[in-house]
XYZ file of C-alpha atoms in Angstrom:
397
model
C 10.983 -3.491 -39.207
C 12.618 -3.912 -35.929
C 15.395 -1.883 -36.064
C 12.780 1.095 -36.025
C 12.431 0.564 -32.676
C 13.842 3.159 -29.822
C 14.751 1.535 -26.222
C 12.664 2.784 -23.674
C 12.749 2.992 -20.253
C 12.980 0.638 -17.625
C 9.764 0.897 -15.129
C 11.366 2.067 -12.078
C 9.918 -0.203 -9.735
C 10.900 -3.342 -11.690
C 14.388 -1.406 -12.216
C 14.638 -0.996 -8.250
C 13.663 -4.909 -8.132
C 17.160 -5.753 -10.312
C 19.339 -3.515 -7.944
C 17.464 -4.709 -5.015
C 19.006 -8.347 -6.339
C 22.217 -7.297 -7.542
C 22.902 -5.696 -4.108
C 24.929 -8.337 -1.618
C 24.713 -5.932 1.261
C 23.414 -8.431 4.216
C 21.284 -5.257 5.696
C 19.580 -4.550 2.413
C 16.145 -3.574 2.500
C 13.146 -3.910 -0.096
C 10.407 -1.630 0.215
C 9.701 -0.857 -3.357
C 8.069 -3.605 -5.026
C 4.249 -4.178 -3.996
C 4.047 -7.140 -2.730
C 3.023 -8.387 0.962
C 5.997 -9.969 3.201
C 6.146 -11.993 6.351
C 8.692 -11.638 8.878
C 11.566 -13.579 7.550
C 10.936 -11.005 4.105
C 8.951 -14.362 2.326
C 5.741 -13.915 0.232
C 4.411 -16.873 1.869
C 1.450 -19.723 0.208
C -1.397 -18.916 2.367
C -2.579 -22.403 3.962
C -5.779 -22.048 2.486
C -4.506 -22.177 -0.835
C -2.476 -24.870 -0.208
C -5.463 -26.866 1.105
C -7.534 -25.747 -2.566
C -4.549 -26.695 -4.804
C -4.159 -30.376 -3.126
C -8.051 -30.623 -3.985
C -7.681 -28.977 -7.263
C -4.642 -31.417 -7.734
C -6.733 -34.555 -7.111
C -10.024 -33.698 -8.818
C -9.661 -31.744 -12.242
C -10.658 -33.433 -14.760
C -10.020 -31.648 -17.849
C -7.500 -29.193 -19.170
C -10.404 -28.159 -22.119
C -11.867 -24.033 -22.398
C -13.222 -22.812 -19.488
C -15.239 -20.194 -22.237
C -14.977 -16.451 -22.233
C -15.795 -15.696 -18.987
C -14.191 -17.714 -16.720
C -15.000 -19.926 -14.267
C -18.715 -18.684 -13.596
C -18.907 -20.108 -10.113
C -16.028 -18.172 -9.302
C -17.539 -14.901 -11.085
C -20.696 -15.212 -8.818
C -18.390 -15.630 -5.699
C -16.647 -12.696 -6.566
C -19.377 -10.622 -6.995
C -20.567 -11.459 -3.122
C -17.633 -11.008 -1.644
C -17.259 -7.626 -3.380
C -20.973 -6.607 -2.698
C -22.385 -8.903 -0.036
C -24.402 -11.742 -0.789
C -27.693 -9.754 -0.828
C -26.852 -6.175 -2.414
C -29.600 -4.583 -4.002
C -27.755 -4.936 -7.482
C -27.095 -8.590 -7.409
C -31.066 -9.013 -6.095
C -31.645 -7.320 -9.274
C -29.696 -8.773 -11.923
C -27.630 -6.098 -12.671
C -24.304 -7.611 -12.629
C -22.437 -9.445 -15.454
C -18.842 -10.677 -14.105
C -15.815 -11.738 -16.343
C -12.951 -13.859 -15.051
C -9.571 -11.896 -15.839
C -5.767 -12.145 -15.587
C -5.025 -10.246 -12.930
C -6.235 -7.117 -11.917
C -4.022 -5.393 -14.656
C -6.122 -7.795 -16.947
C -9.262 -6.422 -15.611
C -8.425 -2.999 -15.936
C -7.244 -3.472 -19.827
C -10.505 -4.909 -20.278
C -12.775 -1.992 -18.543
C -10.764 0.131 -20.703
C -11.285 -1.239 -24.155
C -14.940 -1.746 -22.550
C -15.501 1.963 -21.667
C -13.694 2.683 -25.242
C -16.614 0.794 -26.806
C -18.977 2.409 -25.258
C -18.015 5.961 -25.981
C -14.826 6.308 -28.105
C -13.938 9.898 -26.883
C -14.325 9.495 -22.958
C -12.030 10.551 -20.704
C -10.488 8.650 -17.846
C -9.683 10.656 -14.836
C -7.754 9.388 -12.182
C -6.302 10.476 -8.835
C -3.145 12.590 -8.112
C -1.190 10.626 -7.674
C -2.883 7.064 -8.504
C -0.927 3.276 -9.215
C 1.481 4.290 -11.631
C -0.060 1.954 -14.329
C -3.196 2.986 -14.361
C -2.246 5.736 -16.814
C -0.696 3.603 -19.469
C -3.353 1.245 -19.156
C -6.287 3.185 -20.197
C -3.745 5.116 -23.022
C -3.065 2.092 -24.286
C -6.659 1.683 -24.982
C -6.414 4.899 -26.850
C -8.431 6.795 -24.102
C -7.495 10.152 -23.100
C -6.262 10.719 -19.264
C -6.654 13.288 -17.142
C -6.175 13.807 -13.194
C -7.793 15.393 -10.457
C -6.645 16.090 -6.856
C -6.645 13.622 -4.245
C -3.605 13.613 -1.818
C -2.232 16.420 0.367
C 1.805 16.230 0.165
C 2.107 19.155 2.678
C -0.437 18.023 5.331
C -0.262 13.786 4.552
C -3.835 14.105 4.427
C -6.473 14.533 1.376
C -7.471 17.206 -0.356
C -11.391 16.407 -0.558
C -12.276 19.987 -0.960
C -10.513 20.221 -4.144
C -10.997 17.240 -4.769
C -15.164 17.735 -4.826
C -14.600 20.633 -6.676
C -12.499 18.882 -9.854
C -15.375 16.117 -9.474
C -18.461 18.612 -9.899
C -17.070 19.608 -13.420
C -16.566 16.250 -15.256
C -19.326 15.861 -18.027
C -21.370 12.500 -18.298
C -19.825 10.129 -20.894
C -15.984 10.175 -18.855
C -14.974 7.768 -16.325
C -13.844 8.625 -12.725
C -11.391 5.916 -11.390
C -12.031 5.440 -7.644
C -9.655 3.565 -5.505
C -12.081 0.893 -3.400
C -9.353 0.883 -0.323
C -5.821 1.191 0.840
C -5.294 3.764 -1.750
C -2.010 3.218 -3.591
C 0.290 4.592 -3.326
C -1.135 6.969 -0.482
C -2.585 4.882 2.144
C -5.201 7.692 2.562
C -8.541 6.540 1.864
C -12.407 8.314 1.880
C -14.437 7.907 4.928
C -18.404 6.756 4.759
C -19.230 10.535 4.547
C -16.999 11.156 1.850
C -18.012 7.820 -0.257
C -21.646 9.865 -0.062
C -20.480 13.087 -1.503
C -19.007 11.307 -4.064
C -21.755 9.232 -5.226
C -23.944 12.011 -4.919
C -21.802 14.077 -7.093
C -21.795 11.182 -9.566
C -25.371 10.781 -9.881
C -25.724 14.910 -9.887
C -22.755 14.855 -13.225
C -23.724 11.390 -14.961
C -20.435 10.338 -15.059
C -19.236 6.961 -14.565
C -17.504 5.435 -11.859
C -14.891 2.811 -12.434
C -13.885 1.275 -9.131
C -10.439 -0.621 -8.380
C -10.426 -2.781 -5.372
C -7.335 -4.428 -5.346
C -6.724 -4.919 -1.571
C -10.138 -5.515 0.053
C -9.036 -7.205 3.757
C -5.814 -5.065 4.122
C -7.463 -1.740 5.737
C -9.961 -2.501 8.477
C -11.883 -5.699 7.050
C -13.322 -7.764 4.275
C -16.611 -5.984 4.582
C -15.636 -2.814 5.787
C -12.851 -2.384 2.855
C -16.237 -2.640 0.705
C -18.940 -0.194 1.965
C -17.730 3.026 -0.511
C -18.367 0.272 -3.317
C -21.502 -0.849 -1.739
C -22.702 2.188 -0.959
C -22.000 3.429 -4.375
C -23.276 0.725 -5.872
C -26.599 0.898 -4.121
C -27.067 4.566 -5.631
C -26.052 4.787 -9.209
C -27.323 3.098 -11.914
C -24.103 2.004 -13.678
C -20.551 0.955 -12.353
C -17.732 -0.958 -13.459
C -15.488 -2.672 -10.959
C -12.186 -4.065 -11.692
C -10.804 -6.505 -8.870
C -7.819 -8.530 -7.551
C -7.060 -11.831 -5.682
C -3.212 -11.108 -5.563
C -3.157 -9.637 -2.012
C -6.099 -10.820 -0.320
C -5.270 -14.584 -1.641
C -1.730 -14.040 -2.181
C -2.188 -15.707 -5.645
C 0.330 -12.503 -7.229
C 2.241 -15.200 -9.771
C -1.272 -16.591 -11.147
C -2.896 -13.559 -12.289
C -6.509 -13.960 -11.222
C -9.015 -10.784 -11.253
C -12.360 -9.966 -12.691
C -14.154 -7.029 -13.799
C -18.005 -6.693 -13.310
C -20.339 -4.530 -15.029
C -23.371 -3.320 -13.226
C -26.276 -1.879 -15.773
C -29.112 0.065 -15.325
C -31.261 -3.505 -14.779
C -31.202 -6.920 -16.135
C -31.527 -6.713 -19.829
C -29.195 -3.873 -20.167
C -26.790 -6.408 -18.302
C -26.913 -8.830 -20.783
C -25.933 -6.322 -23.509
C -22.931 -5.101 -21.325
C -21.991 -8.922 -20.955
C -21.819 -9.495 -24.632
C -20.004 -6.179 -25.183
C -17.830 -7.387 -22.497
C -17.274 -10.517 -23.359
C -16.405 -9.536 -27.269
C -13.578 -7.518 -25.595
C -12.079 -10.097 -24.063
C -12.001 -12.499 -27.049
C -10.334 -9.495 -29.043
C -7.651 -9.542 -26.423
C -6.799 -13.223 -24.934
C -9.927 -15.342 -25.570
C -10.300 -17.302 -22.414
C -8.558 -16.881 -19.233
C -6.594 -19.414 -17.031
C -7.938 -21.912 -14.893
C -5.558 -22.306 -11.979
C -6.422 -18.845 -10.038
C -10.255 -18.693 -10.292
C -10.183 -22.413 -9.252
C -8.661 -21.996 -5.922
C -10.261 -18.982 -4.870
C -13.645 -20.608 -5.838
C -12.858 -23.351 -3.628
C -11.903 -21.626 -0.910
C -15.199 -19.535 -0.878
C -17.403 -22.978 -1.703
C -15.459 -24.636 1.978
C -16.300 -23.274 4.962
C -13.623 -25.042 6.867
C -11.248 -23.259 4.041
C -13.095 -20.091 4.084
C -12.752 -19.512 7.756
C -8.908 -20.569 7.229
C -8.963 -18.014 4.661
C -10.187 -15.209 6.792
C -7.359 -16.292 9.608
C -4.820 -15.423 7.359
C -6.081 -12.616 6.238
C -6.893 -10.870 9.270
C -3.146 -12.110 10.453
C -1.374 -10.340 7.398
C -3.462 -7.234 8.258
C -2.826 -7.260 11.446
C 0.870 -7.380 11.458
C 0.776 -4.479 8.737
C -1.327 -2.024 11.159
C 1.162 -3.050 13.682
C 4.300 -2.274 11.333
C 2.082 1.382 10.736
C 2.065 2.321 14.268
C 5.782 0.683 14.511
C 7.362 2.928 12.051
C 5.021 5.944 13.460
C 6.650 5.524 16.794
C 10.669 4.712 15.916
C 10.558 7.970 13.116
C 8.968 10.302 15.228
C 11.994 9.276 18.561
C 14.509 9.298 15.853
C 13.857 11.935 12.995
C 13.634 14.904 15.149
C 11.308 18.258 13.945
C 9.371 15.283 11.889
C 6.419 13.795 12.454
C 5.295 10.621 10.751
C 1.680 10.235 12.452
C 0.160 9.898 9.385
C 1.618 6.319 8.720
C -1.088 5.468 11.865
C -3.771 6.860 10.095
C -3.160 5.006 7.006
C -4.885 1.694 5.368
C -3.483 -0.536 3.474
C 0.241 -1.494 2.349
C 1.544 1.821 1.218
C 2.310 4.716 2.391
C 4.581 8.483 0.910
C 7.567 8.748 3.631
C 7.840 12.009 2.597
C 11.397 12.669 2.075
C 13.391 14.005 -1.268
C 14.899 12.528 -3.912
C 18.452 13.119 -2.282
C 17.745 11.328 0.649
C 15.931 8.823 -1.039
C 18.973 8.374 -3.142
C 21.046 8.321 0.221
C 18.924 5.430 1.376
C 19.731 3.524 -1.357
C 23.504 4.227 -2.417
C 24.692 4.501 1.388
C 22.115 1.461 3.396
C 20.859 -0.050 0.449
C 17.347 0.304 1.311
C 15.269 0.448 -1.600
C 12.383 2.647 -2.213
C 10.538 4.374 -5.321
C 11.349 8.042 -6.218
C 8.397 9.163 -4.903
C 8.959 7.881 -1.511
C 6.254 5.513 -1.190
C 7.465 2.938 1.043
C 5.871 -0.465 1.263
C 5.029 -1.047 4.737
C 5.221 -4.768 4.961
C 8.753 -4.813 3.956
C 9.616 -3.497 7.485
C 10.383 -6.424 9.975
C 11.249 -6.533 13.526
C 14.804 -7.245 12.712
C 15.449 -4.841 9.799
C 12.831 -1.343 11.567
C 15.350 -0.230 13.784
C 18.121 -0.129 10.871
C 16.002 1.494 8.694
C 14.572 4.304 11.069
C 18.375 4.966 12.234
C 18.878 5.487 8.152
C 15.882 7.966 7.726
C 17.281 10.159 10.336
C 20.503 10.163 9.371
C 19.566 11.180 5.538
C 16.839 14.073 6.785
C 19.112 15.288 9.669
């Protein structure tokens, strides 16, 4: 049977990730893989989590099921810090929550969800979008399509467009909206924008699938969440796949959810079960060690407040990187300018250069970044942001 099988590709990022190893260059420079860095380059143990895991550590007392869902206390405290603790939909009863591995592992599930619920939708996502999205939702046998989102010429968005692709999709496909920090554009809607689109949603029919995997990175916790509040608010159904990897740092232990909101309460409990049967089909119950932590964090005050510390210290020194790099490319690279790195949220952001000079980077200072120039802003450090701006503008001179 096996020997059926064709090799296929390496994904590029994880290929860049072996070079990026392999590579004993002392200046070498990782800005590929999407992951948030300190200054010495470590993916640090928040303190917070440290603090949950001794408790954890001392006080389980089983290793038995946690059932189908998750950890439910966890579920509800994810739904409040993705909607507030008094949104109109959680008032209501609208929201079923399932715990999931990851945020990949909540995607996997909305898709074979949304597959259940009508076999021929379409997915549409944004051009460009997280390269994975795409094979996530084939995978479920759903057909993908695109629609316009970022300007490559102006670094900007193209909402017109944009509105335009938006006010043509038929009820019964899903629109895949990215909550904040867009990856791998950095360019993200504004309030007034978030209201067009809802109001184009409710105007089609179609749903909205929203992916907030890096609410805390742009401006805050709260902030990061209006477009999903607001949208919530207004439409009658929603599905929202989520991620503690950034925001807790807990990348290694694969803890997400996905929440359903229905129409009201009892069509919430039949989205649950559907829900729920999905995630039997594909791992049967989730791990405990992720949803644990992160509910214990949000059950402490003292650890909560700890929580927000470090999060508004890793976001921080990210904006600061943004208007960093804005300032050393635009006094090196002359003819160029990079202002739209300022205007940016999140970890990511398109440099802009080719594929020569991104090839350059690589082969010639070993810096690492994907083909498509998206550069991972917290890989830059104040010992390694000089280097690597004196690269750029040697490669785009």
């Amino acid at each position: 049977m096996f020997s059926q099988l064709k090799p296929l590709p390496t994904d590029p990022i994880l290929g860049l990730m072996a070079a990026f190893k392999a590579d004993t260059n002392a200046n070498k420079i990782d800005l590929g893989v999407g992951v948030y860095k300190d200054e010495q380059g470590n993916t640090p143990v928040l303190k917070a989590v440290k603090k949950a895991e001794e408790f954890r550590l001392a006080n389980e007392a089983t290793k038995s099921y946690i059932g189908l869902a998750g950890n439910l206390d966890y579920c509800q405290k994810m739904e409040q810090l993705l909607l507030g603790d008094a949104h109109p939909a959680l008032l209501a009863d609208r929201v079923r929550t399932a715990q999931t591995p990851g945020g990949t592992g909540s995607l996997r599930v909305a898709a074979e969800f949304i597959k259940r619920c009508n076999d021929d939708a379409t997915v549409w996502v944004t051009t460009p979008t997280w390269a994975n999205h795409i094979s996530l939702f084939e995978a479920a046998g759903l057909t993908v399509k695109e629609y316009p989102y970022y300007d490559y010429e102006n670094k900007g968005l193209l909402f017109d467009e944009m509105v335009n692709a938006l006010s043509q999709i038929p009820a019964g496909d899903v629109v895949l909206l990215h909550a904040c920090c867009h990856n791998p554009s950095g360019m993200d809607l504004n309030a007034e924008q978030w209201q067009t689109v809802t109001d184009i949603a409710k105007a089609q029919g179609f749903t909205v699938l929203i992916d907030i995997a890096y609410q805390g990175f742009g401006t805050s916790l709260d902030e990061d969440a209006a477009g999903l509040r607001l949208l919530a608010s207004q439409v009658e159904e929603l599905i929202i796949c989520s991620s503690c990897s950034k925001n807790f740092g807990l990348y290694r232990d694969r803890i997400g959810a996905c929440s359903i909101i229905s129409k009201d309460a009892s069509g919430a409990d039949v989205s649950n079960s559907v829900l729920l049967s999905v995630v039997r089909s594909i791992y049967s119950m989730p791990p405990a060690h992720g949803a644990d932590i992160v509910s214990t964090i949000l059950a402490s005050s003292e650890l909560t407040t700890m929580w927000h510390d470090e999060l508004d210290e890793m976001r921080s020194r990210i904006n600061e990187f943004r208007s960093l790099l804005k300032e050393k490319l635009n006094a090196k690279c002359h003819g160029m300018d990079f202002s739209f790195i300022e205007r940016q949220h999140g970890m990511f952001s398109f440099l802009g250069i080719n594929k020569e000079q991104i090839e350059r980077l690589q082969k010639e200072y070993s810096i690492y970044i994907v083909g498509s120039s998206r550069v991972n802003v917290a890989g830059i450090s104040h010992a390694n942001i000089d280097y690597f701006a004196d690269a750029v503008a040697e490669v785009t001179k």
